[in-house]
Coordinates of C-alpha atoms in Angstrom, one line a residue:
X1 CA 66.6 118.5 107.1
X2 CA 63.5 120.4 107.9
X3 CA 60.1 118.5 108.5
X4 CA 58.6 120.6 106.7
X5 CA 60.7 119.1 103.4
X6 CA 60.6 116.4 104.8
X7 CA 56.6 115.7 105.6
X8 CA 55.4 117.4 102.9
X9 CA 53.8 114.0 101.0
X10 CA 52.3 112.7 104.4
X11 CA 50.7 116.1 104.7
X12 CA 49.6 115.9 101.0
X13 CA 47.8 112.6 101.4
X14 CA 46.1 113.5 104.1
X15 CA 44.9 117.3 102.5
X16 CA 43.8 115.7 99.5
X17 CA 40.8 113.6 101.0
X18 CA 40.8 116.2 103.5
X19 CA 39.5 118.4 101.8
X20 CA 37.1 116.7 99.5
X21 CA 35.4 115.8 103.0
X22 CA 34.8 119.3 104.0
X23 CA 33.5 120.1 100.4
X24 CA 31.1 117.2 100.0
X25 CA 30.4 115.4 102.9
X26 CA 27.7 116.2 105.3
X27 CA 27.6 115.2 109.4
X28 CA 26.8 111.9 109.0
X29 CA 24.7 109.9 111.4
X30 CA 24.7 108.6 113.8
X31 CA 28.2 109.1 115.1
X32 CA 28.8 112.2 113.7
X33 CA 25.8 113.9 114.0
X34 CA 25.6 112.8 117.7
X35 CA 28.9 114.5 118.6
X36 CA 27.5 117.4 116.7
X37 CA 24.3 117.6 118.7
X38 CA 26.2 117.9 121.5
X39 CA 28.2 120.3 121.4
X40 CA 24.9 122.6 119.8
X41 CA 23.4 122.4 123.0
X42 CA 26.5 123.6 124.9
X43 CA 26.9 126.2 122.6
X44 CA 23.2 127.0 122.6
X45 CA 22.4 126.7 126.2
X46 CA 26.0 127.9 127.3
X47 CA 26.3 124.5 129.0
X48 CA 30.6 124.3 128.8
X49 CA 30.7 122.0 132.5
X50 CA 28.6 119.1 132.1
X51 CA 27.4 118.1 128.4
X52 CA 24.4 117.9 127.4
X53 CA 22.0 115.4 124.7
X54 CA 18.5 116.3 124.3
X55 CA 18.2 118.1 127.4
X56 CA 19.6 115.2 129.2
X57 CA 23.4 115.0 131.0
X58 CA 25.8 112.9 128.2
X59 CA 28.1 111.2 129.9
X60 CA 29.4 109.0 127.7
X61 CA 32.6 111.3 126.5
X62 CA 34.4 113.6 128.3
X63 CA 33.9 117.6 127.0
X64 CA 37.2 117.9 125.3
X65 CA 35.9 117.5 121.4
X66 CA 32.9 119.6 122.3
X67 CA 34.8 122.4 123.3
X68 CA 36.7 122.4 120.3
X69 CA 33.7 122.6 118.2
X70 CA 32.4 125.6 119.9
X71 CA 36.0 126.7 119.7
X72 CA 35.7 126.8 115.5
X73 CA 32.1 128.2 116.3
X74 CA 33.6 131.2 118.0
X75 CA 36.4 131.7 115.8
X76 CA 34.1 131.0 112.6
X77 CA 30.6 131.3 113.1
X78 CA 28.2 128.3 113.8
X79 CA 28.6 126.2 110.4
X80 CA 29.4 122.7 109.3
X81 CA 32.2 123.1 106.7
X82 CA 34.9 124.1 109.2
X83 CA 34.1 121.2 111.6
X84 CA 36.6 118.4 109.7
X85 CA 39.2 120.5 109.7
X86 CA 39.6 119.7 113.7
X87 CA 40.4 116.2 113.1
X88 CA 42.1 117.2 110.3
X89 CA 44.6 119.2 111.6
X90 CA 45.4 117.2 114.6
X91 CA 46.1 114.4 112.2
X92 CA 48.5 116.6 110.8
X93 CA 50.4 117.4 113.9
X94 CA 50.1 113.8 114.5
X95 CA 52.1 113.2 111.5
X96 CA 55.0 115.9 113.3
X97 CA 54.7 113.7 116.7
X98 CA 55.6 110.8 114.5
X99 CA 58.5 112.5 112.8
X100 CA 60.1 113.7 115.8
X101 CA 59.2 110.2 117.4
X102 CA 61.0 108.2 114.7
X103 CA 63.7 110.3 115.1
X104 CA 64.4 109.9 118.8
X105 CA 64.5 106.5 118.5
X106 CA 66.9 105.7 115.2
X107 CA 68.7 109.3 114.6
X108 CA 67.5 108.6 111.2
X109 CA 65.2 111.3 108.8
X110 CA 64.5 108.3 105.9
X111 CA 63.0 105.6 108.9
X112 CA 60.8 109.0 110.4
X113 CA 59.6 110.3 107.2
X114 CA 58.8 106.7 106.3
X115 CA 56.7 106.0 109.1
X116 CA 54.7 109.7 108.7
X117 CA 53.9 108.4 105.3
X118 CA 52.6 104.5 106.4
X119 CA 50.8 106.4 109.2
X120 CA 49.1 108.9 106.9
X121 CA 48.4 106.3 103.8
X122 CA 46.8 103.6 106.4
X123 CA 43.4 103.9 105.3
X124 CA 41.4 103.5 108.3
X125 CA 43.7 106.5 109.8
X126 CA 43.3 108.2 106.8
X127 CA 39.5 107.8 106.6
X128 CA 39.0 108.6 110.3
X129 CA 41.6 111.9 109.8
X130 CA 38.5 113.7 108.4
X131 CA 35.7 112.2 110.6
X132 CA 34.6 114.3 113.6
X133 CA 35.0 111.6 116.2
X134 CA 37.5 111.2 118.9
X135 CA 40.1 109.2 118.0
X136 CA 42.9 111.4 115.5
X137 CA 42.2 113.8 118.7
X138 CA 43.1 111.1 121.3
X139 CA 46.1 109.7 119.0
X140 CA 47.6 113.3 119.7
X141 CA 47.8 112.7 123.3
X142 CA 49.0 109.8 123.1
X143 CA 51.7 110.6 121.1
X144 CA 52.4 113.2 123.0
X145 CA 52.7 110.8 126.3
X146 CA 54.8 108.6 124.1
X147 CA 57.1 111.3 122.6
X148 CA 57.7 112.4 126.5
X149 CA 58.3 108.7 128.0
X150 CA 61.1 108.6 125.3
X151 CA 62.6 112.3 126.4
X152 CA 62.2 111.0 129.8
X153 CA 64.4 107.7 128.9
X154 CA 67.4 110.1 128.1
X155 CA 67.1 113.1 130.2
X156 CA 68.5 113.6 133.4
X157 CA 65.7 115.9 134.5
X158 CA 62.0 115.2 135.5
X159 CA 60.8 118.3 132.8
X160 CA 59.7 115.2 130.1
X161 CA 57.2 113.9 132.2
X162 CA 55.0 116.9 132.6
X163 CA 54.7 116.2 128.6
X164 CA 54.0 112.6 129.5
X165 CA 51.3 114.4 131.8
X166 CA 50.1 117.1 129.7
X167 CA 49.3 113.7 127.2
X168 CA 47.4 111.5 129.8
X169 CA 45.4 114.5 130.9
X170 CA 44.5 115.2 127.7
X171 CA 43.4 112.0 126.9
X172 CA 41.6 111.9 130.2
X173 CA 39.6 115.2 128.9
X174 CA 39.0 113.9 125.0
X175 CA 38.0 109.9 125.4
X176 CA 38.8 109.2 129.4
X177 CA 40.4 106.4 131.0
X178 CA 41.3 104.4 127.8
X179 CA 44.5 106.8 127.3
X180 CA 46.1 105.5 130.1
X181 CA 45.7 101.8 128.0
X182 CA 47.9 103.5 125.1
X183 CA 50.6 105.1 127.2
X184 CA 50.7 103.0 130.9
X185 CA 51.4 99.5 129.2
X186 CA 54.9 101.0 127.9
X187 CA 55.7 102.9 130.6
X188 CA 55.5 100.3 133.2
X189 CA 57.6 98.0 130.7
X190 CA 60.4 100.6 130.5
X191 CA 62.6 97.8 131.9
X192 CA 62.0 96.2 128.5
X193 CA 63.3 99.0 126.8
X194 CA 64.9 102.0 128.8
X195 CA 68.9 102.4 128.6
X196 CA 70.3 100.1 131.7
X197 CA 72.0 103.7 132.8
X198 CA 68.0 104.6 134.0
X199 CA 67.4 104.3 137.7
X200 CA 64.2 102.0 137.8
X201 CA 63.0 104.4 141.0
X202 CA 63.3 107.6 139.7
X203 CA 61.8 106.1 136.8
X204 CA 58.4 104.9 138.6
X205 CA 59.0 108.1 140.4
X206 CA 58.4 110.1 137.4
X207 CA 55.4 107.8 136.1
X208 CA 53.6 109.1 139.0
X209 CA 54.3 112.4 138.7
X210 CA 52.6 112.4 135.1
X211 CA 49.4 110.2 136.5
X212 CA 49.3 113.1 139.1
X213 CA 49.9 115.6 136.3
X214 CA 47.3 114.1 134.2
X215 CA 44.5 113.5 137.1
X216 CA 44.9 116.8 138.2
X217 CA 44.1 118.3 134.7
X218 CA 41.0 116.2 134.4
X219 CA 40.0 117.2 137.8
X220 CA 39.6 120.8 137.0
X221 CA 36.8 120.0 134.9
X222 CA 35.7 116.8 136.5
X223 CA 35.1 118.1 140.5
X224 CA 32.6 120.9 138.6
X225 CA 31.3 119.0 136.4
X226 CA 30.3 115.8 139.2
X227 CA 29.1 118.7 141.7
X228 CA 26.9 120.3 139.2
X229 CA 25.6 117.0 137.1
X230 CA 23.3 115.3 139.4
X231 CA 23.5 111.6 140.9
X232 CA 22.7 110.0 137.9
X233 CA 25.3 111.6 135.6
X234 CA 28.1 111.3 138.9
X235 CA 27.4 107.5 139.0
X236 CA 27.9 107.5 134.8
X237 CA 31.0 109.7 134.7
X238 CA 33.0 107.7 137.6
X239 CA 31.3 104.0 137.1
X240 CA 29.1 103.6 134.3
X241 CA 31.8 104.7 131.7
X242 CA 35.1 103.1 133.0
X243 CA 34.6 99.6 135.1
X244 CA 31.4 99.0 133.2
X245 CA 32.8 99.6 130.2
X246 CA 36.0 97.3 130.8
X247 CA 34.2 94.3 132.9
X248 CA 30.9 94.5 130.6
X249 CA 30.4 96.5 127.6
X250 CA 27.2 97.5 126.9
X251 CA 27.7 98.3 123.4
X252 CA 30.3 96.4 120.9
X253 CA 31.4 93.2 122.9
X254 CA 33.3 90.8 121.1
X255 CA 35.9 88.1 122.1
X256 CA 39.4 88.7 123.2
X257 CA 41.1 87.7 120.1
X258 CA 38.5 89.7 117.9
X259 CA 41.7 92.2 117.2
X260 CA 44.2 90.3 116.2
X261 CA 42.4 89.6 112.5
X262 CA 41.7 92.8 111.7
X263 CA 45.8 94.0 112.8
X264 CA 46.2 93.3 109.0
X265 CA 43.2 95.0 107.5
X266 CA 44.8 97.9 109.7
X267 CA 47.7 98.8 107.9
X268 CA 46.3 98.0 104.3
X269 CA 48.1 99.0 101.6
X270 CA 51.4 98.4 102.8
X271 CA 51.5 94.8 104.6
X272 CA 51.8 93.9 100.9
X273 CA 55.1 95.4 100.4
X274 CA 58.1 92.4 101.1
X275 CA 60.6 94.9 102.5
X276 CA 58.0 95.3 105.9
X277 CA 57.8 92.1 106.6
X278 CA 61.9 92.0 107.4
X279 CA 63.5 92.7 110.2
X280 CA 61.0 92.0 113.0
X281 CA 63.8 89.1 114.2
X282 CA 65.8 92.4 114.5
X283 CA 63.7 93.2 117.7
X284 CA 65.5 91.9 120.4
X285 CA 69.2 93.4 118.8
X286 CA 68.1 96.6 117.9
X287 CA 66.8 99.0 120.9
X288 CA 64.9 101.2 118.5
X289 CA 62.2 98.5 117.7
X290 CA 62.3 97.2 120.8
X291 CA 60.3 100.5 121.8
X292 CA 57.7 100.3 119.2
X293 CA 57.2 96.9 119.5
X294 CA 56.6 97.2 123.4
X295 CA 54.1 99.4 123.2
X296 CA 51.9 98.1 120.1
X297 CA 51.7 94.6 121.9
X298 CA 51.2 95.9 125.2
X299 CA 48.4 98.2 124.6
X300 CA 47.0 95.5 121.9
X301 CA 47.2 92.8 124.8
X302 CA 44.9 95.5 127.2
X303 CA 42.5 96.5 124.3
X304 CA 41.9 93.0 124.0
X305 CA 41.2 91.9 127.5
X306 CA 38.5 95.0 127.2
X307 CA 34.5 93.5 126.8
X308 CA 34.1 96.8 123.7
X309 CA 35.6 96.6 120.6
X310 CA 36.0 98.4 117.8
X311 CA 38.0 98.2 115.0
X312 CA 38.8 102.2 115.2
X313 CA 39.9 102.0 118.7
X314 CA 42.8 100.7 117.2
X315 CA 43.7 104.0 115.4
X316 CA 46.3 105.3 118.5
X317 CA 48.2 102.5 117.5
X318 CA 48.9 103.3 113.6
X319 CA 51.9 104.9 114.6
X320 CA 53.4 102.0 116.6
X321 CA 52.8 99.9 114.0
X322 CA 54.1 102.3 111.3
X323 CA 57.7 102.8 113.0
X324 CA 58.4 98.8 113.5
X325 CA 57.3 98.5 109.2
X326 CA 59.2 101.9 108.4
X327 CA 62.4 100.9 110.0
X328 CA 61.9 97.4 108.6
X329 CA 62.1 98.6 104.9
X330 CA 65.2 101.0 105.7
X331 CA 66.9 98.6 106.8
X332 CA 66.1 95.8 103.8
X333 CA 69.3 95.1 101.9
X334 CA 69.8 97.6 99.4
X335 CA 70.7 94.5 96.7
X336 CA 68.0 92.8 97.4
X337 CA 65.6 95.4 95.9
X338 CA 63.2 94.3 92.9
X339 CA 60.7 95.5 91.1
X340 CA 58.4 92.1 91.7
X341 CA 57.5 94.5 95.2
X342 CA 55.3 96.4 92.8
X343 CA 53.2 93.0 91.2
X344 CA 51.5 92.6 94.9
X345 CA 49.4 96.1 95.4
X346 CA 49.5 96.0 91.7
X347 CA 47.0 92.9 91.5
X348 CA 45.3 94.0 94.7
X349 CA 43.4 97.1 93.1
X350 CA 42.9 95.1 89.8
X351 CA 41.6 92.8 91.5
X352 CA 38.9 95.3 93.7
X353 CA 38.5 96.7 90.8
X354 CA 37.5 93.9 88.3
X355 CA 35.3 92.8 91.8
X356 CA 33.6 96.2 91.8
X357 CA 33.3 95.9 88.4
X358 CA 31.1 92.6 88.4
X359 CA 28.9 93.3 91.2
X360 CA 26.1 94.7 89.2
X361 CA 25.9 91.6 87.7
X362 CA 25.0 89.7 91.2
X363 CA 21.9 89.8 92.5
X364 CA 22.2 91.7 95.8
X365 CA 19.1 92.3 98.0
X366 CA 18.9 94.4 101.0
X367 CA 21.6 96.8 102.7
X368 CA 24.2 94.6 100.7
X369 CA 22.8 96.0 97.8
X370 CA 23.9 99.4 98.8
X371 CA 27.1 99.5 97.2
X372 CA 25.7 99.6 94.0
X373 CA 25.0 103.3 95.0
X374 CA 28.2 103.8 93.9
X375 CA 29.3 104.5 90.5
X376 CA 30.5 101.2 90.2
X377 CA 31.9 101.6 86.6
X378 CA 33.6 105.0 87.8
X379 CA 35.7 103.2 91.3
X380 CA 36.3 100.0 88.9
X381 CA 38.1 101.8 86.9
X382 CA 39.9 104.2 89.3
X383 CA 41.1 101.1 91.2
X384 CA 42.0 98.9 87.9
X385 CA 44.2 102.6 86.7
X386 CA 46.0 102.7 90.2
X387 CA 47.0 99.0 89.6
X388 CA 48.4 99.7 86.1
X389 CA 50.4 102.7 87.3
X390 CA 52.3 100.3 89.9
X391 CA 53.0 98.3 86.9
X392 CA 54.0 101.1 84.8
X393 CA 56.1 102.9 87.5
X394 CA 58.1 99.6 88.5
X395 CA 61.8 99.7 89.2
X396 CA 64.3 98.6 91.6
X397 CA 64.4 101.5 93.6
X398 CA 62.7 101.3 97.4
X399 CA 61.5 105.8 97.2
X400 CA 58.6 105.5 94.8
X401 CA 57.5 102.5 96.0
X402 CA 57.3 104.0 99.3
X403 CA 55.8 107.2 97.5
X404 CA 53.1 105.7 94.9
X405 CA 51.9 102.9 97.8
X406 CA 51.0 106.2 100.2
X407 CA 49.2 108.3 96.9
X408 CA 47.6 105.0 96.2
X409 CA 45.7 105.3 99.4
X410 CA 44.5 109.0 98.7
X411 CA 43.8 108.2 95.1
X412 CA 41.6 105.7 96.7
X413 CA 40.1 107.4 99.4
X414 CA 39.3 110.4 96.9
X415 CA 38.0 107.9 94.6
X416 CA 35.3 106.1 96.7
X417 CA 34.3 110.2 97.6
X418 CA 33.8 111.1 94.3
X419 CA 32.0 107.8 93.3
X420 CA 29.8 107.0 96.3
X421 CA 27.7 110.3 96.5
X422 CA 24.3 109.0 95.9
X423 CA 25.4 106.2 98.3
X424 CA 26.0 109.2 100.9
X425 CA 22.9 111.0 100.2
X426 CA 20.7 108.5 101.8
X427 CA 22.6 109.4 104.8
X428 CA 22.1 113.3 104.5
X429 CA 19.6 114.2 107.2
X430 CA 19.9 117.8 106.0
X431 CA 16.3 117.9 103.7
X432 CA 14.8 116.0 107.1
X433 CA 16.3 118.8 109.2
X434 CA 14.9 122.2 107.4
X435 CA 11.4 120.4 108.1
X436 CA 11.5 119.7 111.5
X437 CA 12.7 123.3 112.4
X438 CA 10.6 124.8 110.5
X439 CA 7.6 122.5 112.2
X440 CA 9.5 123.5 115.5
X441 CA 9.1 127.3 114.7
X442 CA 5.5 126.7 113.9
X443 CA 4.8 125.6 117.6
X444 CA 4.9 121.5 116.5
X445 CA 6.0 119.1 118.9
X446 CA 9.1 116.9 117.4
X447 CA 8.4 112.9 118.7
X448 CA 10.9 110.4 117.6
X449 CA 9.5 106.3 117.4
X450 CA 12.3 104.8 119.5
X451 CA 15.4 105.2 120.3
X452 CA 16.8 108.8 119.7
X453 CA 21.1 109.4 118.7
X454 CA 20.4 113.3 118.8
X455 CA 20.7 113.5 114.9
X456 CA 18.7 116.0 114.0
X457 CA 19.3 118.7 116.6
X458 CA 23.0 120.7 115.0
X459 CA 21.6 119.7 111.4
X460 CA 18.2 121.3 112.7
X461 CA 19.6 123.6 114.5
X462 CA 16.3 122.9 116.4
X463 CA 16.1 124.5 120.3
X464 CA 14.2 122.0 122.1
X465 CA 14.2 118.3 122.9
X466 CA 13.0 116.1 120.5
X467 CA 10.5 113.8 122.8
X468 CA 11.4 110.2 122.4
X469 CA 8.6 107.5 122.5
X470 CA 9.4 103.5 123.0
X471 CA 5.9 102.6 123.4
X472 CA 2.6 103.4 121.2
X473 CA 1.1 103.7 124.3
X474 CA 2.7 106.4 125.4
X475 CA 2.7 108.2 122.2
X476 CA -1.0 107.7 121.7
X477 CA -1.8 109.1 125.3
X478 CA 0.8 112.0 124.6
X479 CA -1.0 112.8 121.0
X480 CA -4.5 112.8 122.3
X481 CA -4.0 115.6 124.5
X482 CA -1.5 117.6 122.7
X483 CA -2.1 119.2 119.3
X484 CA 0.8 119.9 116.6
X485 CA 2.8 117.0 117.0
X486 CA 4.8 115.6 114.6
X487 CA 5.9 112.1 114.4
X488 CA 9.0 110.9 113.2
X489 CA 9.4 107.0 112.8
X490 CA 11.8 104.8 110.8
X491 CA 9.6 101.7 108.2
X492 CA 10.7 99.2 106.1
X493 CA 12.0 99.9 102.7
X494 CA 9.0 98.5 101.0
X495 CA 6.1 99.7 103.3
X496 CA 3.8 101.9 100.6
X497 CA 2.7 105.3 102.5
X498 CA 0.3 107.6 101.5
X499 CA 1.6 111.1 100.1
X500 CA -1.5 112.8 102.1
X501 CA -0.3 111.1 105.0
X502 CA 3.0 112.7 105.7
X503 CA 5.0 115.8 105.4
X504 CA 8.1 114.2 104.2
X505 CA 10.4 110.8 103.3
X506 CA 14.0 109.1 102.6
X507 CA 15.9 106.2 102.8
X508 CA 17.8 106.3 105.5
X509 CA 20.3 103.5 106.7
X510 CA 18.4 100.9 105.5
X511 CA 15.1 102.1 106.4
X512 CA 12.7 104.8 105.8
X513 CA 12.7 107.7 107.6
X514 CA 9.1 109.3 107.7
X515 CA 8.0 112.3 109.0
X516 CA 3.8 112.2 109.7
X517 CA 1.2 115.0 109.6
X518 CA -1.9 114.6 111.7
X519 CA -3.9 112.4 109.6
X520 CA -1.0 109.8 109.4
X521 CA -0.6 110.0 112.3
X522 CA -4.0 108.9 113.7
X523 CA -3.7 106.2 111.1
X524 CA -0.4 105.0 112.2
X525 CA -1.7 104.8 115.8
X526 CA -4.8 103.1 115.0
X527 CA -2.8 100.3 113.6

């Protein structure tokens, strides 16, 4: 049967939300609107080599994202609304890799389509499918890597390891070294899971050919891009953001077994479906798991032993995860199946929902009380409906199950859209941005009160740095002999300002963000 027949409901869950993100949500900060900032000043100061983040070198990611930004820019126009559609769509092809993968391994359309649809429903991969960040991106290399390492299992030629090349160099270009944790681990296990027919050497032979494959496509930006960079960005690029990274994080450091908790939060809804908890004894006699299974521990055994963590760093290995729980309902006894599967993701979303429900009855302070930005009444009862159409649609077939469970997640993710928009607006910079360029065009210098993510230079579309002060010090020495400066600092929620004092304010994640005139300004400094 044709993928396109046969993916059409992954695809569907993924458009749905899809598109509600590129309607209605802006960049948000500071991720987003760092990545975003970017790329503006590659476009803007035709910078493609070395990237750049208010007017310093970034070397924190590689250019590959970037470039595909100014790629929509060029085919589009400079805009915001096209930009989810990059994740988007290689979340989509993603689902394809999947596909194809699940078929290599069991010969079987139900097991592949299956796993397209737990990929695609699994709501952190769903939620990140729309976000302009690098990880859908880097799960396509990877994929790619992986889908090759299989060819090159069965092949009697060395032509599937360029693919397993063209992956890792990919990956090198889109997040660096940290694709080689998703696709190495498996391929130096192959003796775990490659045909006994495979000669070991050739096997190794053809590992290297990829890493050669894959270091030589990185190099053809990387030798410009050290040569041209300066000392500072060289020592970044080749030390900074690999051993450093690995040894010592900087940013996000958590314990070694900080993972293995959230492995179930990471393939909500369907770990509460019996059928996918079968079959995992099945490993050992069935060679099609066995791959799978190799690779999501492997890689989860190297994340781990890494000093960062995030939980979306865990996004590349969806898919693993997805295969192993597809195959395992395929292969649950047809007798065996019951309509009681329905009663557990039933109670689940009555259960959020009656929760959601009773929050505005408890007496939240702070950033906790944030959620009740959203129309509480509204998701309550969205999430109680979903629960009472699992009920409704209960019967002892295995196919809407499978179906309902992966709209579930889109009803849900469309849901907490639709409901949470004045919870979003405190994180829309846009208002804060027409300010500042217009204060930019008027000659005004732009200083940010400590640290500085980039966020308002795309939104801005502002053309010079913004200057970044640590220190009043430094920004009362820099204000006394400059004139038209504006000041941008971020004060507590329930700090009363003057209106004469300032040109603008909003909340802003958890804070308020306050932009001062003159006068406020010699006020705030004589503080």
């Amino acid at each position: 049967m044709k993928p396109c027949r046969e993916l059409w409901l992954p695809c569907l869950i993924l458009l749905l939300p899809g598109l509600l993100f590129i309607l209605c949500m802006p960049p948000m900060p500071i991720d987003e609107t760092r990545y975003l900032a970017v790329a503006w000043e590659m476009h803007l100061n035709n910078s493609y080599i070395v990237p750049h983040l208010n007017g310093l070198p970034y070397s924190h990611k590689p250019p590959l994202l970037f470039w595909l930004i100014n790629l929509d820019w060029w085919l589009f126009g400079v805009n915001e609304r096209t930009l989810r559609a990059i994740p988007l769509l290689f979340s989509l092809l993603n689902i394809l890799l999947i596909y194809r993968i699940g078929l290599q391994l069991w010969r079987d359309s139900r097991t592949a389509r299956y796993a397209a649809i737990i990929t695609a429903s699994c709501l952190l991969y769903l939620i990140w499918s729309s976000l302009i960040m690098f990880d859908i991106v880097l799960t396509f290399w990877v994929l790619l890597g992986i889908y090759g390492l299989l060819k090159a299992g069965q092949a009697k030629n060395m032509k599937p390891w360029l693919l397993v090349g063209l992956g890792l160099g990919g990956g090198l270009l889109t997040k660096g070294p940290v694709i080689l944790v998703h696709v190495l681990p498996v391929a130096l296990l192959g003796f775990l899971w490659l045909p006994r027919s495979v000669q070991i050497k050739r096997w190794y032979g053809g590992l290297l050919l990829a890493l050669g494959i894959g270091l030589g496509l990185v190099s053809l930006w990387l030798i410009p891009a050290v040569m041209t960079g300066g000392e500072g960005y060289r020592q970044d690029i080749l030390w900074g953001q690999t051993v450093n990274r690995v040894v010592s994080s900087f940013a996000h450091r958590h314990p070694w077994w900080w993972y293995l908790p959230l492995v179930p939060v990471l393939l909500l809804p369907w770990i509460l479906l019996r059928p996918v908890w079968s079959g995992f004894a099945m490993v050992r006699k069935d060679p099609g798991r066995c791959f799978p299974t190799v690779w999501a521990l492997s890689s989860l055994a190297v994340l781990s032993l890494i000093s960062g963590k995030q939980i979306y760093y865990l996004v590349p290995l969806i898919p693993a995860f997805s295969l192993l729980l597809a195959r395992n309902i395929t292969t649950f006894p047809a007798d065996t199946s019951s309509s009681r599967w329905y009663y557990p993701p039933a109670t689940l979303y009555i259960l959020l929902g009656i929760l959601v429900y009773l929050l505005r009855y408890l007496p939240l302070e702070g950033s906790s009380a944030d959620i009740l930005l959203f129309r509480t009444g509204l998701l309550a009862l969205g999430l109680i409906t979903t629960g009472l159409v699992f009920l409704v649609l209960r019967n002892r077939e295995i196919e809407p199950l499978v179906t309902w469970t992966g709209l579930s997640s889109a009803a849900l993710i469309c849901l907490l859209l639709v409901s949470g928009d004045r919870f979003f607006q405190r994180y829309d910079i846009r208002d804060v941005a027409r300010i500042l360029k217009a204060r930019e065009e008027q000659g005004y210098t732009l200083i940010n009160k400590g640290k500085y993510y980039g966020q308002f230079q795309f939104t801005g579309r502002l053309t010079r740095p913004v200057l970044v002060a640590h220190r009043i010090n430094d920004l009362r020495n820099y204000v006394e002999n400059h004139e038209k400066s504006l000041l941008i600092t971020y004060e507590p929620v329930d700090r009363a300002i003057n209106q004469d004092e300032i040109f603008f304010q909003q909340l802003y994640r958890g804070k308020k963000l306050v932009l001062w005139n003159e006068q406020g300004m010699k006020k705030y400094l004589s503080r």
